[in-house]
Backbone as numpy.savetxt, mean C-alpha at the origin, in Angstrom:
# Nx Ny Nz CAx CAy CAz Cx Cy Cz
-22.98 26.42 -8.22 -22.92 27.40 -9.23 -22.69 26.79 -10.58
-23.64 26.91 -11.47 -23.53 26.31 -12.79 -24.35 27.06 -13.82
-23.88 28.31 -14.15 -24.74 29.18 -15.08 -24.84 28.61 -16.51
-23.93 27.68 -16.87 -23.90 27.16 -18.27 -24.66 25.82 -18.39
-25.15 25.40 -17.27 -25.86 24.08 -17.24 -25.04 22.97 -17.76
-23.74 22.90 -17.27 -22.89 21.80 -17.63 -23.42 20.61 -16.93
-23.41 19.44 -17.65 -23.96 18.24 -17.03 -23.35 17.93 -15.67
-24.15 17.36 -14.81 -23.74 17.01 -13.46 -22.58 15.99 -13.49
-21.60 16.20 -12.69 -20.42 15.38 -12.66 -20.63 14.16 -11.78
-20.04 13.01 -12.18 -20.10 11.78 -11.36 -18.79 11.62 -10.51
-17.91 12.59 -10.58 -16.66 12.57 -9.93 -16.93 12.52 -8.42
-16.15 11.71 -7.71 -16.23 11.56 -6.27 -15.05 12.18 -5.68
-15.30 13.00 -4.68 -14.19 13.68 -3.94 -13.42 12.64 -3.21
-12.07 12.60 -3.37 -11.26 11.57 -2.77 -10.49 12.27 -1.64
-11.06 11.99 -0.40 -10.39 12.50 0.75 -9.24 11.64 1.17
-8.03 12.22 1.43 -6.93 11.41 1.81 -7.15 10.90 3.24
-6.59 9.65 3.59 -6.66 9.09 4.84 -5.76 9.86 5.72
-6.22 10.21 6.90 -5.36 10.94 7.90 -5.08 10.01 9.10
-3.82 9.82 9.35 -3.43 9.04 10.56 -3.81 9.78 11.82
-4.19 9.07 12.84 -4.43 9.76 14.15 -3.08 10.38 14.66
-3.21 11.49 15.35 -2.02 12.11 15.87 -1.13 11.21 16.77
-1.73 10.25 17.39 -0.97 9.34 18.24 0.00 8.44 17.42
-0.24 8.27 16.14 0.61 7.51 15.21 1.80 8.43 14.79
2.79 8.56 15.69 3.81 9.55 15.43 5.21 8.95 15.39
5.35 7.60 15.49 6.66 7.00 15.30 6.45 5.92 14.25
6.66 6.29 13.03 6.16 5.54 11.87 7.37 4.88 11.08
7.23 3.60 10.77 8.10 2.90 9.95 7.40 2.77 8.60
8.05 3.31 7.50 7.48 3.19 6.17 8.30 2.14 5.34
7.64 1.04 4.88 8.28 0.13 3.97 7.51 0.23 2.67
8.37 0.15 1.55 7.73 0.40 0.29 8.26 -0.52 -0.79
7.42 -0.86 -1.76 7.77 -1.58 -2.99 8.47 -2.90 -2.60
7.82 -3.78 -1.74 8.35 -4.95 -1.39 8.25 -6.00 -2.46
7.24 -6.06 -3.20 7.01 -6.92 -4.34 7.22 -8.37 -4.06
6.54 -8.83 -3.00 6.53 -10.31 -2.62 6.09 -11.06 -3.85
6.71 -12.16 -4.27 7.75 -12.91 -3.63 9.16 -12.58 -4.05
9.31 -11.38 -4.63 10.70 -10.97 -5.16 11.31 -10.00 -4.16
10.97 -10.13 -2.89 11.38 -9.16 -1.84 12.84 -9.33 -1.50
13.39 -8.34 -0.89 14.76 -8.31 -0.41 14.74 -8.62 1.15
15.07 -9.87 1.51 15.08 -10.25 2.92 15.98 -9.39 3.75
17.21 -9.11 3.23 18.09 -8.30 4.02 17.59 -6.89 4.25
17.05 -6.30 3.32 16.39 -4.90 3.52 15.28 -4.90 4.44
14.39 -5.97 4.36 13.23 -6.02 5.24 13.74 -6.32 6.70
14.80 -7.19 6.82 15.37 -7.40 8.17 15.86 -6.12 8.78
16.54 -5.33 7.99 17.03 -4.04 8.48 15.92 -3.11 8.83
14.80 -3.12 8.07 13.67 -2.23 8.41 13.06 -2.70 9.70
12.84 -3.99 9.84 12.23 -4.49 11.12 13.13 -4.15 12.34
14.44 -4.38 12.14 15.33 -4.04 13.31 15.27 -2.57 13.63
15.24 -1.75 12.61 15.13 -0.25 12.83 13.80 0.06 13.59
12.73 -0.56 13.13 11.46 -0.38 13.81 11.45 -0.80 15.24
12.12 -1.91 15.57 12.24 -2.34 16.93 13.11 -1.38 17.74
14.26 -0.97 17.16 15.19 -0.14 17.86 14.59 1.20 18.15
13.72 1.71 17.30 13.14 3.08 17.43 11.73 2.96 18.14
11.31 1.83 18.59 10.06 1.66 19.24 8.92 2.35 18.43
8.83 2.04 17.21 7.79 2.64 16.34 6.36 2.17 16.90
5.37 3.00 16.55 4.01 2.63 16.89 3.13 2.46 15.74
3.70 2.67 14.54 2.88 2.52 13.36 3.76 2.06 12.18
3.18 1.24 11.38 3.88 0.80 10.15 2.97 1.18 8.94
3.58 1.75 7.88 2.90 2.12 6.64 3.55 1.26 5.62
2.80 0.35 4.98 3.23 -0.38 3.85 2.82 0.48 2.63
3.86 1.14 2.07 3.48 2.14 0.98 3.51 1.57 -0.40
2.58 0.77 -0.63 2.33 0.24 -2.03 3.19 -0.89 -2.51
2.68 -1.69 -3.37 3.38 -2.78 -4.00 3.98 -3.82 -2.94
3.15 -4.11 -2.06 3.47 -5.21 -1.10 3.68 -6.52 -1.90
2.77 -6.78 -2.71 2.69 -8.03 -3.41 2.88 -7.75 -4.96
3.59 -8.63 -5.63 3.84 -8.28 -7.03 2.67 -8.65 -7.99
1.98 -9.74 -7.66 0.95 -10.22 -8.51 1.34 -10.32 -10.02
2.51 -11.01 -10.19 3.10 -11.18 -11.49 2.17 -11.89 -12.40
1.57 -13.02 -12.02 0.86 -13.87 -12.91 -0.47 -13.27 -13.32
-0.94 -12.26 -12.64 -2.25 -11.58 -13.09 -1.98 -10.16 -13.57
-0.77 -9.84 -13.91 -0.58 -8.55 -14.56 -1.02 -8.56 -16.06
-1.18 -7.40 -16.54 -1.70 -7.30 -17.94 -0.59 -7.49 -18.95
0.65 -7.57 -18.48 1.83 -7.75 -19.32 2.05 -9.24 -19.64
2.86 -9.45 -20.71 3.21 -10.78 -21.10 3.93 -11.44 -19.92
3.53 -12.69 -19.57 4.03 -13.37 -18.38 4.79 -14.58 -18.75
5.88 -14.95 -17.98 6.52 -16.19 -18.08 5.84 -17.23 -17.24
5.14 -18.23 -17.83 4.41 -19.23 -17.05 5.27 -20.00 -16.03
6.57 -19.97 -16.19 7.46 -20.69 -15.27 7.69 -19.90 -13.93
7.30 -18.69 -13.88 7.37 -17.85 -12.69 6.39 -18.40 -11.61
6.60 -17.87 -10.42 5.74 -18.39 -9.29 4.25 -18.16 -9.52
3.42 -18.95 -8.94 1.98 -18.83 -9.16 1.34 -17.79 -8.23
0.11 -17.45 -8.61 -0.68 -16.49 -7.77 -0.79 -17.09 -6.40
-1.13 -18.37 -6.27 -1.35 -18.92 -4.95 0.00 -18.86 -4.08
1.09 -19.09 -4.68 2.41 -19.01 -4.06 2.55 -17.59 -3.53
2.32 -16.51 -4.42 2.51 -15.13 -4.00 1.65 -14.85 -2.80
0.40 -15.32 -2.81 -0.51 -15.04 -1.79 -0.08 -15.70 -0.48
0.40 -16.97 -0.56 0.86 -17.64 0.66 2.12 -16.99 1.24
3.07 -16.58 0.44 4.22 -15.86 0.96 3.83 -14.57 1.61
2.88 -13.79 0.92 2.47 -12.52 1.50 1.77 -12.72 2.89
0.91 -13.77 2.94 0.27 -14.09 4.22 1.36 -14.36 5.32
2.39 -15.16 4.97 3.41 -15.46 5.90 4.23 -14.23 6.31
4.42 -13.35 5.33 5.20 -12.03 5.67 4.32 -11.21 6.63
3.06 -11.08 6.28 2.21 -10.22 7.21 2.09 -10.81 8.57
1.96 -12.15 8.65 1.91 -12.85 9.93 3.27 -12.58 10.73
4.33 -12.58 10.04 5.67 -12.31 10.70 5.71 -10.86 11.10
5.30 -9.97 10.28 5.28 -8.53 10.62 4.45 -8.37 11.93
3.26 -8.91 11.99 2.37 -8.82 13.13 3.02 -9.44 14.40
3.68 -10.52 14.26 4.41 -11.12 15.41 5.48 -10.22 15.89
6.28 -9.63 15.03 7.34 -8.69 15.43 6.83 -7.48 16.01
5.71 -6.96 15.49 5.12 -5.72 15.90 3.66 -5.98 16.38
3.53 -6.56 17.48 2.16 -7.11 17.91 1.20 -5.96 18.31
1.61 -4.80 18.67 0.70 -3.75 19.10 0.62 -2.56 18.23
1.51 -2.52 17.29 1.55 -1.39 16.39 0.43 -1.35 15.40
0.03 -0.17 14.99 -0.94 0.00 13.91 -0.26 -0.28 12.63
-0.88 -1.03 11.71 -0.31 -1.30 10.40 -1.31 -0.85 9.36
-0.88 -0.01 8.47 -1.69 0.50 7.30 -1.07 0.07 5.99
-1.86 -0.30 5.04 -1.38 -0.74 3.77 -1.97 0.18 2.73
-1.15 1.09 2.18 -1.55 1.94 1.09 -1.36 1.28 -0.22
-2.41 0.85 -0.84 -2.31 0.10 -2.04 -1.51 0.85 -3.19
-0.73 0.14 -3.84 0.00 0.58 -5.02 -0.50 -0.07 -6.30
0.14 0.19 -7.43 -0.28 -0.23 -8.70 -0.25 -1.73 -8.83
0.72 -2.42 -8.21 0.85 -3.88 -8.22 -0.28 -4.43 -7.33
-0.55 -3.90 -6.21 -1.51 -4.35 -5.34 -2.94 -4.39 -5.91
-3.23 -3.37 -6.68 -4.54 -3.30 -7.28 -4.76 -4.30 -8.48
-3.68 -4.90 -8.90 -3.85 -5.91 -9.98 -4.88 -7.04 -9.57
-4.92 -7.41 -8.33 -5.93 -8.45 -7.90 -7.30 -7.95 -8.20
-7.71 -6.76 -7.86 -9.04 -6.28 -8.09 -9.32 -6.11 -9.51
-8.29 -5.61 -10.32 -8.47 -5.45 -11.76 -8.73 -6.83 -12.45
-7.94 -7.78 -11.98 -8.11 -9.18 -12.49 -9.47 -9.71 -12.22
-9.95 -9.50 -10.96 -11.25 -9.94 -10.56 -12.37 -9.27 -11.46
-12.14 -8.01 -11.71 -13.16 -7.23 -12.51 -13.20 -7.85 -13.96
-12.12 -8.27 -14.52 -12.04 -8.74 -15.82 -12.42 -10.31 -15.92
-11.95 -11.04 -15.00 -12.08 -12.48 -15.10 -13.18 -13.10 -14.25
-13.47 -12.46 -13.20 -14.51 -13.04 -12.24 -15.30 -11.98 -11.56
-15.95 -11.18 -12.35 -16.76 -10.00 -11.72 -17.87 -10.50 -10.78
-18.35 -11.73 -11.03 -19.42 -12.23 -10.12 -18.94 -12.43 -8.73
-17.63 -12.52 -8.54 -17.05 -12.70 -7.14 -16.83 -11.37 -6.44
-16.97 -10.30 -7.07 -16.57 -8.98 -6.41 -17.38 -8.68 -5.18
-18.68 -9.15 -5.18 -19.46 -8.84 -4.05 -19.46 -10.00 -2.90
-18.65 -10.89 -3.15 -18.52 -12.01 -2.14 -17.43 -11.61 -1.26
-17.74 -11.45 0.06 -16.73 -10.99 1.05 -15.48 -11.83 1.12
-15.65 -13.18 1.10 -14.46 -14.13 1.26 -13.61 -14.13 0.07
-14.07 -13.52 -1.06 -13.24 -13.46 -2.25 -12.40 -12.18 -2.34
-12.48 -11.31 -1.34 -11.77 -10.12 -1.39 -10.30 -10.21 -0.95
-9.39 -9.38 -1.46 -8.00 -9.44 -1.02 -7.84 -9.37 0.47
-8.64 -8.57 1.15 -8.60 -8.42 2.64 -8.90 -9.76 3.26
-9.87 -10.47 2.74 -10.30 -11.72 3.32 -9.28 -12.86 3.05
-8.81 -12.87 1.77 -7.84 -13.97 1.33 -6.51 -13.82 2.17
-6.08 -12.56 2.41 -4.88 -12.39 3.15 -5.08 -12.38 4.66
-6.32 -12.38 5.14 -6.67 -12.43 6.61 -6.26 -11.09 7.24
-6.50 -10.00 6.60 -6.09 -8.70 7.10 -6.84 -8.30 8.37
-8.14 -8.68 8.50 -8.84 -8.25 9.70 -8.26 -8.99 10.91
-7.96 -10.31 10.79 -7.39 -11.07 11.87 -5.99 -10.47 12.30
-5.29 -9.98 11.28 -3.98 -9.42 11.59 -4.02 -7.95 11.95
-5.25 -7.31 11.94 -5.42 -5.93 12.29 -4.60 -4.98 11.38
-4.76 -5.27 10.08 -4.00 -4.44 9.07 -5.11 -3.72 8.26
-5.00 -2.46 8.20 -5.96 -1.61 7.47 -5.50 -1.26 6.11
-6.39 -1.49 5.07 -6.08 -1.09 3.75 -6.52 0.33 3.53
-5.65 1.12 2.87 -6.00 2.46 2.52 -6.08 2.48 0.98
-7.24 2.66 0.40 -7.40 2.58 -1.03 -7.38 3.94 -1.72
-7.37 5.00 -0.99 -7.49 6.35 -1.69 -6.18 6.86 -2.25
-5.09 6.05 -2.19 -3.82 6.40 -2.87 -3.04 7.47 -2.13
-3.47 8.06 -1.08 -2.76 9.05 -0.44 -2.98 9.02 1.04
-1.90 9.09 1.82 -1.96 9.05 3.29 -1.32 10.31 3.86
-1.96 10.97 4.75 -1.31 12.10 5.44 -1.08 11.73 6.84
0.11 12.12 7.26 0.51 11.94 8.69 0.65 13.36 9.17
-0.11 13.72 10.23 -0.10 15.05 10.74 0.67 15.11 12.06
1.45 16.13 12.22 2.13 16.43 13.53 1.81 17.83 13.81
2.43 18.33 14.90 2.20 19.66 15.45 2.68 20.71 14.40
3.69 20.51 13.63 4.25 21.45 12.82 3.74 21.48 11.36
3.13 20.42 10.90 2.73 20.33 9.50 2.25 18.95 9.22
2.58 18.53 7.95 2.08 17.17 7.61 3.03 16.53 6.68
3.02 15.23 6.61 3.78 14.47 5.72 2.83 13.67 4.84
2.86 13.82 3.58 2.07 13.02 2.63 2.87 11.94 2.04
2.36 10.73 2.02 3.03 9.56 1.53 2.12 8.95 0.47
2.76 8.70 -0.78 1.99 8.05 -1.82 2.91 7.29 -2.68
2.36 6.19 -3.36 3.11 5.48 -4.30 3.28 6.33 -5.59
4.48 6.39 -6.16 4.70 7.25 -7.36 3.73 6.92 -8.47
3.34 5.72 -8.61 2.48 5.30 -9.71 1.05 5.91 -9.49
0.82 6.33 -8.33 -0.50 6.98 -8.07 -0.33 8.50 -8.00
0.85 9.00 -8.06 1.10 10.45 -7.85 0.67 11.23 -9.11
0.49 12.46 -8.92 0.13 13.35 -10.01 1.31 13.57 -10.98
2.55 13.73 -10.44 3.69 13.90 -11.15 4.27 12.55 -11.66
4.83 12.53 -12.90 5.49 11.35 -13.41 6.97 11.21 -12.97
7.49 12.19 -12.34 8.89 12.12 -11.97 9.12 11.49 -10.61
10.25 10.80 -10.50 10.61 10.21 -9.19 11.36 11.28 -8.45
10.85 11.70 -7.30 11.45 12.71 -6.52 11.00 12.71 -5.10
11.79 13.34 -4.28 11.36 13.64 -2.99 11.25 15.20 -2.96
10.01 15.67 -2.65 9.78 17.01 -2.74 9.73 17.66 -1.30
10.51 18.60 -0.98 10.45 19.34 0.34 9.81 20.65 0.07
8.51 20.82 0.42 7.81 22.02 0.24 8.34 23.07 1.25
8.52 22.68 2.47 9.16 23.51 3.43 9.55 22.63 4.59
10.10 23.14 5.64 10.60 22.33 6.80 9.53 21.50 7.46
8.31 22.08 7.50 7.27 21.36 8.28 6.29 20.51 7.41
6.37 20.70 6.10 5.31 20.01 5.25 6.05 19.45 4.07
6.13 18.09 3.95 6.81 17.54 2.85 6.14 16.29 2.39
6.47 15.79 1.13 5.90 14.66 0.52 6.96 13.69 0.11
6.71 12.39 0.27 7.64 11.37 -0.10 6.94 10.55 -1.25
7.65 10.45 -2.39 7.27 9.61 -3.47 8.20 8.43 -3.55
7.75 7.26 -3.66 8.63 6.12 -3.72 8.29 5.20 -4.87
9.34 4.63 -5.43 9.23 3.54 -6.39 10.64 3.02 -6.65
10.81 1.76 -6.39 12.11 1.14 -6.59 11.87 -0.30 -7.06
12.51 -0.61 -8.14 12.38 -2.01 -8.63 13.84 -2.56 -8.63
13.96 -3.75 -8.37 15.27 -4.45 -8.48 15.69 -4.51 -9.88
16.96 -4.14 -10.06 17.58 -4.12 -11.44 18.25 -5.39 -11.74
């Protein structure tokens, strides 16, 4: 329906990723910011996941900091991009060793997309080369980790749904946990070390 002949839109409908119903014991880790991660907090999360026999892990944005390729002023004495990638690969390998059969999903956050943004600006010719992708560099296929790029993940259960998204990708600018009702709620997360 377009009685005013408004020009055709190039907008693409962004369907949220929906976890299978079997993914019903979920560990959510968020804002890890490797290599500036909190080892104690991650150890607690892994132990909790083991104790609860989770079957799914959701990395909810900002797994890797990508400090040296951010658009902000950078201290050249901080860790290199190669170092951040190596530490992230080791972390993901450890996660897979601790949770060998669980499904792992990585919902990209604003820090995680710095890599693709940097590639678009500095090396656009490499964007179509499979081995130059973040998935390939981190070995995500071998580790059976699925990237979710649509900024929103829905977890469905019998009574409703749980929507998980990084606050930097959320519609609202406020940091909050919103409980719509007992069966349907959304979690927004963002925490940076002070």
